[in-house]
Amino acid sequence: GENMSNNVEFFSKRLGISRKEIAEAIGKSTRTVGEKINNNIPWTQMEIMLVTNLLKTKDQSLNVETIFFKELYSKME
């Protein structure tokens, strides 16, 4: 849907962070993470913060806008 796009998949793959690691960071199952990445379930504010912090451990230049609110990077590839 055209709700909130997210670049979680794009950046996590680029940084070598697995869905399992994301799931552990937010305390949810990998299946739920997959649903969230595909925009079937919305991310909560807390999850957005936790995922941002996880990705920032690998790339300090990332921020919440880049990961969650910008245009989808996968569309530009």
Short mmCIF file of C-alpha atoms in Angstrom, two decimals:
data_model
loop_
_atom_site.label_atom_id
_atom_site.label_comp_id
_atom_site.label_asym_id
_atom_site.label_seq_id
_atom_site.Cartn_x
_atom_site.Cartn_y
_atom_site.Cartn_z
CA GLY A 1 0.00 0.00 0.00
CA GLU A 2 0.94 3.66 -0.17
CA ASN A 3 1.09 4.05 3.58
CA MET A 4 4.52 4.40 5.12
CA SER A 5 7.35 3.24 2.92
CA ASN A 6 10.41 1.89 4.65
CA ASN A 7 13.96 1.16 3.56
CA VAL A 8 14.62 -1.32 6.36
CA GLU A 9 15.22 -4.20 3.94
CA PHE A 10 17.50 -2.11 1.72
CA PHE A 11 19.76 -0.89 4.53
CA SER A 12 19.75 -4.06 6.61
CA LYS A 13 20.85 -6.11 3.59
CA ARG A 14 23.52 -3.56 2.72
CA LEU A 15 24.80 -3.58 6.31
CA GLY A 16 24.56 -7.33 6.78
CA ILE A 17 21.85 -7.21 9.44
CA SER A 18 19.43 -10.14 9.31
CA ARG A 19 15.67 -10.10 9.86
CA LYS A 20 16.38 -12.27 12.90
CA GLU A 21 18.52 -9.50 14.39
CA ILE A 22 15.80 -6.94 13.67
CA ALA A 23 13.20 -9.25 15.22
CA GLU A 24 15.34 -9.66 18.35
CA ALA A 25 15.87 -5.89 18.59
CA ILE A 26 12.11 -5.18 18.59
CA GLY A 27 11.01 -8.31 20.46
CA LYS A 28 8.91 -9.68 17.62
CA SER A 29 9.07 -12.74 15.34
CA THR A 30 10.90 -12.70 12.02
CA ARG A 31 7.53 -13.31 10.36
CA THR A 32 6.18 -10.11 11.93
CA VAL A 33 9.28 -8.23 10.80
CA GLY A 34 8.64 -9.48 7.26
CA GLU A 35 5.05 -8.21 7.44
CA LYS A 36 6.27 -4.83 8.66
CA ILE A 37 8.94 -4.61 5.96
CA ASN A 38 6.21 -5.29 3.39
CA ASN A 39 3.98 -2.61 4.95
CA ASN A 40 1.29 -5.14 5.89
CA ILE A 41 1.64 -4.15 9.56
CA PRO A 42 2.65 -0.65 10.65
CA TRP A 43 5.82 -0.05 12.67
CA THR A 44 5.27 1.43 16.13
CA GLN A 45 7.20 4.52 17.23
CA MET A 46 9.22 2.34 19.61
CA GLU A 47 10.10 -0.15 16.87
CA ILE A 48 11.14 2.66 14.55
CA MET A 49 13.50 3.95 17.24
CA LEU A 50 14.92 0.49 17.97
CA VAL A 51 15.47 -0.40 14.32
CA THR A 52 17.08 2.99 13.67
CA ASN A 53 19.44 2.44 16.60
CA LEU A 54 20.30 -1.07 15.38
CA LEU A 55 21.15 0.13 11.86
CA LYS A 56 23.10 3.10 13.23
CA THR A 57 25.45 0.70 15.02
CA LYS A 58 26.72 -0.20 11.53
CA ASP A 59 26.29 3.15 9.78
CA GLN A 60 26.27 6.35 11.86
CA SER A 61 25.10 8.45 8.91
CA LEU A 62 21.67 6.80 8.91
CA ASN A 63 18.72 8.42 10.59
CA VAL A 64 15.02 7.71 11.06
CA GLU A 65 13.96 9.80 8.06
CA THR A 66 16.32 7.95 5.73
CA ILE A 67 15.24 4.53 6.96
CA PHE A 68 11.50 5.06 7.32
CA PHE A 69 10.22 8.18 5.60
CA LYS A 70 12.14 8.78 2.39
CA GLU A 71 11.32 7.44 -1.04
CA LEU A 72 11.94 3.72 -1.34
CA TYR A 73 15.50 3.12 -2.43
CA SER A 74 14.66 -0.26 -3.92
CA LYS A 75 12.59 1.54 -6.56
CA MET A 76 15.68 3.40 -7.75
CA GLU A 77 17.86 0.32 -8.19
#
